[in-house]
Amino acid sequence: MQYREFGNTGINVSLLGFGAMRLPMVNINGDDVVDEDKAIPMIHRAFELGVNYIDTAPGYCNKTSEIAVGKALKGWRDKVYLSTKNPIEDTSGDNWRRRLEDSLKKLDVDYIDFYHMWGINWQTYTERIDVPNGPMEAARKAKEEGLIKHISFSFHDVPESMIKIIDTGNFESVLCQYNLLDRANEEAIAYAKSKGLGIVIMGPVGGGRLGEPSQQIQNLLPGKVRSTAEMALRFVMANPNVSCALSGMSSMDMIEENVQVASLPGALNDEERQIIDQMLEENKRLADLYCTGCNYCMPCPTGVNIPLNFQIMNYHRVYGLTEYAKSQYARIGIDDNMSGGKAEDCTECGTCVPLCPQNLDIIKQLRETAEVLG
């Protein structure tokens, strides 16, 4: 296992972290809960192989992840760094403290190493966190008491906001998204490193997208990677600004494979990284040929979410992630963050066609999307 300095904390963390959001589940008396008989040996195996950072949250695994992680930590607490999160539901420091105490109870621990303001953005920080008698004041007090060792934040916003939050000087580490298909935070990650923060990556395998077989992605390093997921992990781990990459591991095989990747003496050399950068730029160019996501074609009179359909189609067409693309297409109009109609709902009225600055044959591409993914 490789280890890296975790910002200015004086801690060295394993390059691979255990994300406890996809632990095996079992139904007991009508409730889905973590299958502790499977999950705890898995976590122990990861620890035995050198993983020393584990991340959970109150809502993971139908609110049972923290309980399982706490049980797995027995006998390992002084060897492993524990991360969990506090959902910022209001401006009350007292309520923030109650949620902290609830996590401490579920985890059955005396302290949490890295305690995150969960999924925040700049507006949340200014309006809910750094306010009189609010969560930031409560966090400083909890740190003074030794209940948390380091104040952290996890992040879902534009990179510019991440930099603003870093510049407050109130945080010691950040948890953010970064992978082969989403490099938006790359410069902000480098900035975080320059400011002495530890950087943990969520979604290095794209939330499952890059776990699907893709010959196009494996061809980034032909003959040197065994799977798309390995390529995705190696890409993230090759970034010297990354301290730790979380993987939501749900089987022993995943643990063994991911640890093997994190134990490679060099994730990628400079030449390999240059090759990948060039090919990713070419892939982006190809994706833009099909749709840049400018939204000028919207709104569609019949409700088809044209840019979303084309974005999903690009997973198939550009990256070869066909099964993932089909699963995402099926969720259009069902998930809250995938609103609108599917390509198959297009009536071919033609309203969108003259609005496209790229002069795409939108009707033809929607028809193709429906045929391939429907």
mmCIF file of C-alpha atoms in Angstrom:
data_model
loop_
_atom_site.group_PDB
_atom_site.id
_atom_site.type_symbol
_atom_site.label_atom_id
_atom_site.label_comp_id
_atom_site.label_asym_id
_atom_site.label_seq_id
_atom_site.Cartn_x
_atom_site.Cartn_y
_atom_site.Cartn_z
ATOM 1 C CA MET A 1 0.000 0.000 0.000
ATOM 2 C CA GLN A 2 1.206 3.482 -0.844
ATOM 3 C CA TYR A 3 0.773 6.295 1.672
ATOM 4 C CA ARG A 4 0.719 10.054 1.205
ATOM 5 C CA GLU A 5 1.025 13.082 3.451
ATOM 6 C CA PHE A 6 -2.404 14.372 4.374
ATOM 7 C CA GLY A 7 -1.994 18.109 3.980
ATOM 8 C CA ASN A 8 -0.541 19.813 7.038
ATOM 9 C CA THR A 9 -2.093 17.371 9.516
ATOM 10 C CA GLY A 10 1.127 15.417 10.051
ATOM 11 C CA ILE A 11 -0.736 12.240 9.112
ATOM 12 C CA ASN A 12 0.053 9.763 6.344
ATOM 13 C CA VAL A 13 -3.027 8.157 4.808
ATOM 14 C CA SER A 14 -3.360 5.157 2.530
ATOM 15 C CA LEU A 15 -3.768 6.046 -1.128
ATOM 16 C CA LEU A 16 -6.884 3.855 -1.145
ATOM 17 C CA GLY A 17 -9.644 4.692 1.312
ATOM 18 C CA PHE A 18 -12.626 2.533 2.217
ATOM 19 C CA GLY A 19 -15.899 4.209 1.269
ATOM 20 C CA ALA A 20 -18.567 2.600 3.436
ATOM 21 C CA MET A 21 -21.530 3.640 1.302
ATOM 22 C CA ARG A 22 -21.991 0.394 -0.647
ATOM 23 C CA LEU A 23 -21.623 -2.273 2.020
ATOM 24 C CA PRO A 24 -23.516 -5.542 1.435
ATOM 25 C CA MET A 25 -27.086 -5.356 2.703
ATOM 26 C CA VAL A 26 -29.608 -7.815 4.109
ATOM 27 C CA ASN A 27 -33.307 -7.546 4.915
ATOM 28 C CA ILE A 28 -34.097 -8.129 8.585
ATOM 29 C CA ASN A 29 -37.709 -7.864 9.759
ATOM 30 C CA GLY A 30 -38.618 -5.813 6.714
ATOM 31 C CA ASP A 31 -35.724 -3.354 7.006
ATOM 32 C CA ASP A 32 -32.687 -3.209 4.739
ATOM 33 C CA VAL A 33 -29.578 -3.027 6.925
ATOM 34 C CA VAL A 34 -25.869 -3.691 6.512
ATOM 35 C CA ASP A 35 -25.070 -7.400 6.441
ATOM 36 C CA GLU A 36 -22.504 -7.203 9.224
ATOM 37 C CA ASP A 37 -21.480 -10.851 8.839
ATOM 38 C CA LYS A 38 -20.155 -9.942 5.384
ATOM 39 C CA ALA A 39 -19.258 -6.274 5.806
ATOM 40 C CA ILE A 40 -17.117 -6.435 8.939
ATOM 41 C CA PRO A 41 -14.725 -9.130 7.611
ATOM 42 C CA MET A 42 -14.440 -7.092 4.414
ATOM 43 C CA ILE A 43 -13.462 -3.959 6.309
ATOM 44 C CA HIS A 44 -11.010 -5.945 8.446
ATOM 45 C CA ARG A 45 -9.421 -7.377 5.306
ATOM 46 C CA ALA A 46 -8.930 -3.873 3.933
ATOM 47 C CA PHE A 47 -7.288 -2.824 7.195
ATOM 48 C CA GLU A 48 -5.033 -5.878 7.102
ATOM 49 C CA LEU A 49 -3.927 -4.906 3.590
ATOM 50 C CA GLY A 50 -2.961 -1.425 4.739
ATOM 51 C CA VAL A 51 -6.061 0.739 4.232
ATOM 52 C CA ASN A 52 -6.058 3.210 7.120
ATOM 53 C CA TYR A 53 -8.813 5.670 6.116
ATOM 54 C CA ILE A 54 -12.508 4.786 6.254
ATOM 55 C CA ASP A 55 -15.348 7.114 5.342
ATOM 56 C CA THR A 56 -18.991 6.802 6.305
ATOM 57 C CA ALA A 57 -22.002 9.080 6.858
ATOM 58 C CA PRO A 58 -25.260 9.075 8.842
ATOM 59 C CA GLY A 59 -27.411 8.351 5.783
ATOM 60 C CA TYR A 60 -25.339 5.620 4.143
ATOM 61 C CA CYS A 61 -26.749 2.101 3.786
ATOM 62 C CA ASN A 62 -30.214 3.034 5.007
ATOM 63 C CA LYS A 63 -28.670 4.759 8.066
ATOM 64 C CA THR A 64 -26.826 1.620 9.238
ATOM 65 C CA SER A 65 -23.329 2.218 7.818
ATOM 66 C CA GLU A 66 -22.017 4.082 10.875
ATOM 67 C CA ILE A 67 -23.132 1.260 13.162
ATOM 68 C CA ALA A 68 -21.348 -1.378 11.072
ATOM 69 C CA VAL A 69 -18.197 0.726 10.721
ATOM 70 C CA GLY A 70 -18.122 1.280 14.471
ATOM 71 C CA LYS A 71 -18.233 -2.459 15.093
ATOM 72 C CA ALA A 72 -15.495 -3.038 12.497
ATOM 73 C CA LEU A 73 -13.258 -0.495 14.231
ATOM 74 C CA LYS A 74 -13.070 -2.562 17.429
ATOM 75 C CA GLY A 75 -9.438 -3.513 17.861
ATOM 76 C CA TRP A 76 -8.360 -1.169 15.047
ATOM 77 C CA ARG A 77 -9.295 2.278 16.358
ATOM 78 C CA ASP A 78 -5.729 3.449 17.034
ATOM 79 C CA LYS A 79 -4.543 2.296 13.591
ATOM 80 C CA VAL A 80 -7.282 3.771 11.366
ATOM 81 C CA TYR A 81 -8.500 7.290 10.591
ATOM 82 C CA LEU A 82 -12.269 7.652 10.760
ATOM 83 C CA SER A 83 -14.264 10.074 8.623
ATOM 84 C CA THR A 84 -17.954 10.842 8.834
ATOM 85 C CA LYS A 85 -20.214 13.788 8.120
ATOM 86 C CA ASN A 86 -22.732 16.224 9.522
ATOM 87 C CA PRO A 87 -25.629 17.314 7.276
ATOM 88 C CA ILE A 88 -25.989 21.067 7.647
ATOM 89 C CA GLU A 89 -29.745 21.199 8.101
ATOM 90 C CA ASP A 90 -30.003 24.612 9.757
ATOM 91 C CA THR A 91 -27.981 27.429 11.351
ATOM 92 C CA SER A 92 -28.087 25.997 14.863
ATOM 93 C CA GLY A 93 -24.798 25.037 16.494
ATOM 94 C CA ASP A 94 -26.757 23.100 19.114
ATOM 95 C CA ASN A 95 -28.439 20.969 16.458
ATOM 96 C CA TRP A 96 -25.074 20.427 14.753
ATOM 97 C CA ARG A 97 -23.727 19.208 18.110
ATOM 98 C CA ARG A 98 -26.650 16.808 18.589
ATOM 99 C CA ARG A 99 -25.963 15.246 15.199
ATOM 100 C CA LEU A 100 -22.281 14.883 16.105
ATOM 101 C CA GLU A 101 -23.170 13.159 19.365
ATOM 102 C CA ASP A 102 -25.550 10.840 17.512
ATOM 103 C CA SER A 103 -22.725 9.774 15.164
ATOM 104 C CA LEU A 104 -20.346 9.248 18.068
ATOM 105 C CA LYS A 105 -22.971 7.010 19.692
ATOM 106 C CA LYS A 106 -23.662 4.984 16.537
ATOM 107 C CA LEU A 107 -19.958 4.572 15.841
ATOM 108 C CA ASP A 108 -19.328 3.832 19.531
ATOM 109 C CA VAL A 109 -16.150 5.930 19.527
ATOM 110 C CA ASP A 110 -14.804 8.754 21.674
ATOM 111 C CA TYR A 111 -13.699 10.907 18.754
ATOM 112 C CA ILE A 112 -13.847 11.280 14.971
ATOM 113 C CA ASP A 113 -10.651 12.042 13.075
ATOM 114 C CA PHE A 114 -12.084 13.914 10.072
ATOM 115 C CA TYR A 115 -15.537 15.378 10.583
ATOM 116 C CA HIS A 116 -17.093 16.892 7.462
ATOM 117 C CA MET A 117 -19.558 19.659 6.872
ATOM 118 C CA TRP A 118 -21.488 17.442 4.463
ATOM 119 C CA GLY A 119 -22.032 18.321 0.791
ATOM 120 C CA ILE A 120 -21.766 22.066 1.230
ATOM 121 C CA ASN A 121 -21.514 24.928 -1.251
ATOM 122 C CA TRP A 122 -20.545 28.575 -0.828
ATOM 123 C CA GLN A 123 -24.113 29.645 -0.053
ATOM 124 C CA THR A 124 -24.433 26.994 2.650
ATOM 125 C CA TYR A 125 -21.129 28.081 4.152
ATOM 126 C CA THR A 126 -22.032 31.772 4.327
ATOM 127 C CA GLU A 127 -25.703 31.436 5.298
ATOM 128 C CA ARG A 128 -25.714 28.371 7.564
ATOM 129 C CA ILE A 129 -22.223 27.472 8.758
ATOM 130 C CA ASP A 130 -20.160 30.554 9.532
ATOM 131 C CA VAL A 131 -22.889 32.380 11.453
ATOM 132 C CA PRO A 132 -23.245 33.409 15.129
ATOM 133 C CA ASN A 133 -23.804 30.348 17.345
ATOM 134 C CA GLY A 134 -23.727 28.220 14.224
ATOM 135 C CA PRO A 135 -22.062 24.990 13.100
ATOM 136 C CA MET A 136 -18.555 26.465 12.701
ATOM 137 C CA GLU A 137 -18.507 27.725 16.261
ATOM 138 C CA ALA A 138 -19.824 24.361 17.439
ATOM 139 C CA ALA A 139 -17.145 22.551 15.421
ATOM 140 C CA ARG A 140 -14.339 24.603 16.967
ATOM 141 C CA LYS A 141 -15.690 23.837 20.446
ATOM 142 C CA ALA A 142 -15.986 20.111 19.663
ATOM 143 C CA LYS A 143 -12.392 20.132 18.431
ATOM 144 C CA GLU A 144 -11.197 21.823 21.612
ATOM 145 C CA GLU A 145 -12.974 19.088 23.582
ATOM 146 C CA GLY A 146 -11.276 16.371 21.510
ATOM 147 C CA LEU A 147 -14.513 15.012 20.048
ATOM 148 C CA ILE A 148 -13.214 15.703 16.554
ATOM 149 C CA LYS A 149 -9.588 15.973 15.520
ATOM 150 C CA HIS A 150 -9.913 17.842 12.221
ATOM 151 C CA ILE A 151 -12.647 20.013 10.671
ATOM 152 C CA SER A 152 -13.314 19.031 7.061
ATOM 153 C CA PHE A 153 -15.843 19.603 4.315
ATOM 154 C CA SER A 154 -17.275 17.591 1.456
ATOM 155 C CA PHE A 155 -18.201 19.507 -1.614
ATOM 156 C CA HIS A 156 -20.758 19.654 -4.444
ATOM 157 C CA ASP A 157 -20.491 22.993 -6.187
ATOM 158 C CA VAL A 158 -18.456 24.822 -8.830
ATOM 159 C CA PRO A 159 -14.649 24.791 -8.389
ATOM 160 C CA GLU A 160 -14.576 28.557 -7.744
ATOM 161 C CA SER A 161 -16.658 28.017 -4.615
ATOM 162 C CA MET A 162 -14.333 25.287 -3.412
ATOM 163 C CA ILE A 163 -11.465 27.783 -3.578
ATOM 164 C CA LYS A 164 -13.500 30.329 -1.592
ATOM 165 C CA ILE A 165 -14.223 27.777 1.125
ATOM 166 C CA ILE A 166 -10.539 26.799 1.270
ATOM 167 C CA ASP A 167 -9.560 30.460 1.615
ATOM 168 C CA THR A 168 -11.615 30.819 4.800
ATOM 169 C CA GLY A 169 -8.831 28.897 6.521
ATOM 170 C CA ASN A 170 -11.339 26.929 8.592
ATOM 171 C CA PHE A 171 -10.812 23.481 7.090
ATOM 172 C CA GLU A 172 -7.998 20.927 7.120
ATOM 173 C CA SER A 173 -9.237 18.557 4.418
ATOM 174 C CA VAL A 174 -11.690 18.386 1.545
ATOM 175 C CA LEU A 175 -13.655 15.519 0.013
ATOM 176 C CA CYS A 176 -14.622 16.171 -3.610
ATOM 177 C CA GLN A 177 -15.501 14.567 -6.938
ATOM 178 C CA TYR A 178 -12.807 13.804 -9.515
ATOM 179 C CA ASN A 179 -12.466 11.097 -12.163
ATOM 180 C CA LEU A 180 -11.618 10.387 -15.793
ATOM 181 C CA LEU A 181 -14.954 11.734 -16.995
ATOM 182 C CA ASP A 182 -15.214 14.668 -14.586
ATOM 183 C CA ARG A 183 -12.032 16.710 -14.199
ATOM 184 C CA ALA A 184 -13.729 19.999 -13.315
ATOM 185 C CA ASN A 185 -12.117 20.140 -9.855
ATOM 186 C CA GLU A 186 -8.560 19.433 -11.041
ATOM 187 C CA GLU A 187 -7.236 22.979 -10.574
ATOM 188 C CA ALA A 188 -9.105 23.457 -7.291
ATOM 189 C CA ILE A 189 -7.563 20.207 -6.013
ATOM 190 C CA ALA A 190 -4.102 21.550 -6.823
ATOM 191 C CA TYR A 191 -5.012 24.767 -5.006
ATOM 192 C CA ALA A 192 -6.167 22.825 -1.954
ATOM 193 C CA LYS A 193 -2.840 20.992 -1.890
ATOM 194 C CA SER A 194 -0.936 24.294 -2.094
ATOM 195 C CA LYS A 195 -2.898 25.572 0.899
ATOM 196 C CA GLY A 196 -2.046 22.564 3.045
ATOM 197 C CA LEU A 197 -5.335 20.655 2.905
ATOM 198 C CA GLY A 198 -5.602 16.899 2.652
ATOM 199 C CA ILE A 199 -7.558 15.904 -0.468
ATOM 200 C CA VAL A 200 -9.820 12.864 -0.546
ATOM 201 C CA ILE A 201 -11.537 11.921 -3.799
ATOM 202 C CA MET A 202 -15.054 10.543 -4.001
ATOM 203 C CA GLY A 203 -16.292 8.849 -7.145
ATOM 204 C CA PRO A 204 -12.914 7.893 -8.645
ATOM 205 C CA VAL A 205 -14.799 5.264 -10.642
ATOM 206 C CA GLY A 206 -17.490 7.787 -11.547
ATOM 207 C CA GLY A 207 -20.148 6.473 -9.181
ATOM 208 C CA GLY A 208 -20.101 3.162 -11.046
ATOM 209 C CA ARG A 209 -19.893 4.569 -14.598
ATOM 210 C CA LEU A 210 -16.251 3.556 -14.916
ATOM 211 C CA GLY A 211 -16.848 0.157 -13.380
ATOM 212 C CA GLU A 212 -18.575 -0.943 -16.575
ATOM 213 C CA PRO A 213 -16.404 -2.557 -19.278
ATOM 214 C CA SER A 214 -15.147 -0.081 -21.883
ATOM 215 C CA GLN A 215 -12.578 -1.050 -24.459
ATOM 216 C CA GLN A 216 -12.123 2.603 -25.363
ATOM 217 C CA ILE A 217 -11.038 3.463 -21.821
ATOM 218 C CA GLN A 218 -8.892 0.361 -21.395
ATOM 219 C CA ASN A 219 -7.193 1.282 -24.659
ATOM 220 C CA LEU A 220 -5.859 4.411 -22.976
ATOM 221 C CA LEU A 221 -3.131 2.066 -21.714
ATOM 222 C CA PRO A 222 -3.429 -1.070 -23.862
ATOM 223 C CA GLY A 223 -2.020 -4.174 -22.240
ATOM 224 C CA LYS A 224 -1.291 -2.404 -18.951
ATOM 225 C CA VAL A 225 -4.691 -2.402 -17.259
ATOM 226 C CA ARG A 226 -7.065 -5.278 -16.659
ATOM 227 C CA SER A 227 -10.314 -3.326 -16.384
ATOM 228 C CA THR A 228 -11.965 0.033 -16.857
ATOM 229 C CA ALA A 229 -12.205 0.437 -13.080
ATOM 230 C CA GLU A 230 -8.453 -0.108 -12.720
ATOM 231 C CA MET A 231 -7.782 2.526 -15.371
ATOM 232 C CA ALA A 232 -10.055 4.957 -13.543
ATOM 233 C CA LEU A 233 -8.381 4.347 -10.179
ATOM 234 C CA ARG A 234 -4.899 4.631 -11.626
ATOM 235 C CA PHE A 235 -5.801 7.919 -13.262
ATOM 236 C CA VAL A 236 -6.953 9.459 -9.970
ATOM 237 C CA MET A 237 -4.092 8.006 -7.947
ATOM 238 C CA ALA A 238 -1.558 9.315 -10.466
ATOM 239 C CA ASN A 239 -2.501 12.887 -9.560
ATOM 240 C CA PRO A 240 0.174 13.938 -7.029
ATOM 241 C CA ASN A 241 -2.256 16.378 -5.410
ATOM 242 C CA VAL A 242 -4.602 13.567 -4.367
ATOM 243 C CA SER A 243 -4.047 12.213 -0.859
ATOM 244 C CA CYS A 244 -6.578 9.388 -0.856
ATOM 245 C CA ALA A 245 -9.102 7.920 -3.309
ATOM 246 C CA LEU A 246 -12.258 6.463 -1.774
ATOM 247 C CA SER A 247 -13.729 3.330 -3.260
ATOM 248 C CA GLY A 248 -17.173 2.121 -2.285
ATOM 249 C CA MET A 249 -16.169 -1.520 -1.976
ATOM 250 C CA SER A 250 -18.853 -4.166 -1.645
ATOM 251 C CA SER A 251 -16.966 -7.458 -2.027
ATOM 252 C CA MET A 252 -13.692 -9.124 -1.045
ATOM 253 C CA ASP A 253 -12.656 -9.254 -4.699
ATOM 254 C CA MET A 254 -13.017 -5.490 -5.031
ATOM 255 C CA ILE A 255 -10.869 -4.971 -1.950
ATOM 256 C CA GLU A 256 -8.097 -7.240 -3.202
ATOM 257 C CA GLU A 257 -8.119 -5.680 -6.683
ATOM 258 C CA ASN A 258 -8.205 -2.068 -5.499
ATOM 259 C CA VAL A 259 -5.473 -2.607 -2.938
ATOM 260 C CA GLN A 260 -3.323 -4.125 -5.667
ATOM 261 C CA VAL A 261 -3.799 -0.978 -7.785
ATOM 262 C CA ALA A 262 -3.019 1.272 -4.812
ATOM 263 C CA SER A 263 0.149 -0.716 -4.167
ATOM 264 C CA LEU A 264 1.685 -0.129 -7.592
ATOM 265 C CA PRO A 265 4.994 1.744 -7.188
ATOM 266 C CA GLY A 266 3.922 4.298 -9.796
ATOM 267 C CA ALA A 267 0.276 4.658 -10.751
ATOM 268 C CA LEU A 268 1.145 6.284 -14.087
ATOM 269 C CA ASN A 269 4.370 7.679 -15.462
ATOM 270 C CA ASP A 270 4.597 11.081 -17.177
ATOM 271 C CA GLU A 271 4.428 9.593 -20.664
ATOM 272 C CA GLU A 272 1.348 7.517 -19.842
ATOM 273 C CA ARG A 273 -0.384 10.506 -18.272
ATOM 274 C CA GLN A 274 0.365 12.599 -21.364
ATOM 275 C CA ILE A 275 -1.119 9.892 -23.594
ATOM 276 C CA ILE A 276 -4.244 9.779 -21.453
ATOM 277 C CA ASP A 277 -4.594 13.567 -21.436
ATOM 278 C CA GLN A 278 -4.380 13.655 -25.224
ATOM 279 C CA MET A 279 -6.929 10.887 -25.674
ATOM 280 C CA LEU A 280 -9.332 12.427 -23.164
ATOM 281 C CA GLU A 281 -9.132 15.731 -25.001
ATOM 282 C CA GLU A 282 -9.903 13.884 -28.231
ATOM 283 C CA ASN A 283 -12.839 12.143 -26.548
ATOM 284 C CA LYS A 284 -14.151 15.488 -25.339
ATOM 285 C CA ARG A 285 -13.853 16.853 -28.873
ATOM 286 C CA LEU A 286 -15.842 13.878 -30.175
ATOM 287 C CA ALA A 287 -18.493 14.376 -27.495
ATOM 288 C CA ASP A 288 -18.786 18.054 -28.423
ATOM 289 C CA LEU A 289 -19.374 17.052 -32.039
ATOM 290 C CA TYR A 290 -22.549 15.342 -30.858
ATOM 291 C CA CYS A 291 -23.630 17.964 -28.296
ATOM 292 C CA THR A 292 -21.876 20.624 -26.210
ATOM 293 C CA GLY A 293 -24.721 20.893 -23.696
ATOM 294 C CA CYS A 294 -25.361 24.596 -24.463
ATOM 295 C CA ASN A 295 -29.146 24.112 -23.920
ATOM 296 C CA TYR A 296 -30.100 26.464 -26.774
ATOM 297 C CA CYS A 297 -32.407 23.734 -28.076
ATOM 298 C CA MET A 298 -34.476 23.851 -24.895
ATOM 299 C CA PRO A 299 -37.235 23.858 -23.855
ATOM 300 C CA CYS A 300 -38.656 21.106 -26.014
ATOM 301 C CA PRO A 301 -42.419 21.504 -26.702
ATOM 302 C CA THR A 302 -42.993 17.849 -25.795
ATOM 303 C CA GLY A 303 -40.694 17.907 -22.747
ATOM 304 C CA VAL A 304 -37.749 15.875 -24.086
ATOM 305 C CA ASN A 305 -34.571 16.695 -22.148
ATOM 306 C CA ILE A 306 -32.424 16.829 -25.293
ATOM 307 C CA PRO A 307 -29.012 17.630 -23.699
ATOM 308 C CA LEU A 308 -29.439 14.929 -21.028
ATOM 309 C CA ASN A 309 -30.323 12.297 -23.644
ATOM 310 C CA PHE A 310 -27.243 13.237 -25.691
ATOM 311 C CA GLN A 311 -24.993 13.270 -22.607
ATOM 312 C CA ILE A 312 -26.071 9.720 -21.788
ATOM 313 C CA MET A 313 -25.708 8.669 -25.422
ATOM 314 C CA ASN A 314 -22.094 9.911 -25.322
ATOM 315 C CA TYR A 315 -21.287 7.412 -22.577
ATOM 316 C CA HIS A 316 -22.068 4.757 -25.173
ATOM 317 C CA ARG A 317 -20.824 6.457 -28.305
ATOM 318 C CA VAL A 318 -17.578 8.045 -27.071
ATOM 319 C CA TYR A 319 -16.589 5.988 -24.046
ATOM 320 C CA GLY A 320 -18.109 2.594 -24.805
ATOM 321 C CA LEU A 321 -20.000 2.512 -21.493
ATOM 322 C CA THR A 322 -23.062 1.005 -23.129
ATOM 323 C CA GLU A 323 -24.650 -0.858 -20.227
ATOM 324 C CA TYR A 324 -24.260 2.160 -17.971
ATOM 325 C CA ALA A 325 -25.783 4.389 -20.659
ATOM 326 C CA LYS A 326 -28.785 2.077 -20.960
ATOM 327 C CA SER A 327 -29.330 2.060 -17.194
ATOM 328 C CA GLN A 328 -29.156 5.858 -17.066
ATOM 329 C CA TYR A 329 -31.521 6.246 -20.005
ATOM 330 C CA ALA A 330 -34.063 4.108 -18.176
ATOM 331 C CA ARG A 331 -33.950 6.535 -15.224
ATOM 332 C CA ILE A 332 -34.815 9.664 -17.231
ATOM 333 C CA GLY A 333 -38.011 11.138 -15.864
ATOM 334 C CA ILE A 334 -37.833 8.984 -12.745
ATOM 335 C CA ASP A 335 -34.933 10.425 -10.752
ATOM 336 C CA ASP A 336 -35.277 13.989 -9.463
ATOM 337 C CA ASN A 337 -31.964 15.028 -11.028
ATOM 338 C CA MET A 338 -32.873 13.477 -14.407
ATOM 339 C CA SER A 339 -36.104 15.270 -15.178
ATOM 340 C CA GLY A 340 -37.712 15.520 -18.595
ATOM 341 C CA GLY A 341 -38.635 13.132 -21.351
ATOM 342 C CA LYS A 342 -36.681 10.444 -23.172
ATOM 343 C CA ALA A 343 -35.531 10.534 -26.778
ATOM 344 C CA GLU A 344 -38.347 8.157 -27.693
ATOM 345 C CA ASP A 345 -40.862 10.873 -26.694
ATOM 346 C CA CYS A 346 -39.695 13.116 -29.561
ATOM 347 C CA THR A 347 -42.533 13.922 -32.015
ATOM 348 C CA GLU A 348 -40.060 15.232 -34.622
ATOM 349 C CA CYS A 349 -41.752 18.650 -34.666
ATOM 350 C CA GLY A 350 -38.430 20.274 -35.593
ATOM 351 C CA THR A 351 -38.653 23.242 -33.204
ATOM 352 C CA CYS A 352 -35.182 22.529 -31.810
ATOM 353 C CA VAL A 353 -33.307 22.133 -35.101
ATOM 354 C CA PRO A 354 -32.786 25.801 -36.104
ATOM 355 C CA LEU A 355 -31.800 26.680 -32.505
ATOM 356 C CA CYS A 356 -28.676 24.482 -32.442
ATOM 357 C CA PRO A 357 -25.489 26.573 -32.974
ATOM 358 C CA GLN A 358 -23.689 23.428 -34.181
ATOM 359 C CA ASN A 359 -26.364 22.649 -36.752
ATOM 360 C CA LEU A 360 -26.756 19.131 -35.381
ATOM 361 C CA ASP A 361 -29.408 16.899 -36.860
ATOM 362 C CA ILE A 362 -31.114 16.694 -33.473
ATOM 363 C CA ILE A 363 -34.067 14.639 -34.674
ATOM 364 C CA LYS A 364 -31.805 12.019 -36.234
ATOM 365 C CA GLN A 365 -29.625 11.813 -33.124
ATOM 366 C CA LEU A 366 -32.645 11.501 -30.822
ATOM 367 C CA ARG A 367 -33.952 8.700 -33.024
ATOM 368 C CA GLU A 368 -30.590 6.936 -32.818
ATOM 369 C CA THR A 369 -30.477 7.411 -29.024
ATOM 370 C CA ALA A 370 -33.903 5.820 -28.619
ATOM 371 C CA GLU A 371 -32.974 2.890 -30.863
ATOM 372 C CA VAL A 372 -29.669 2.155 -29.085
ATOM 373 C CA LEU A 373 -30.592 2.836 -25.450
ATOM 374 C CA GLY A 374 -34.327 2.238 -25.320
#
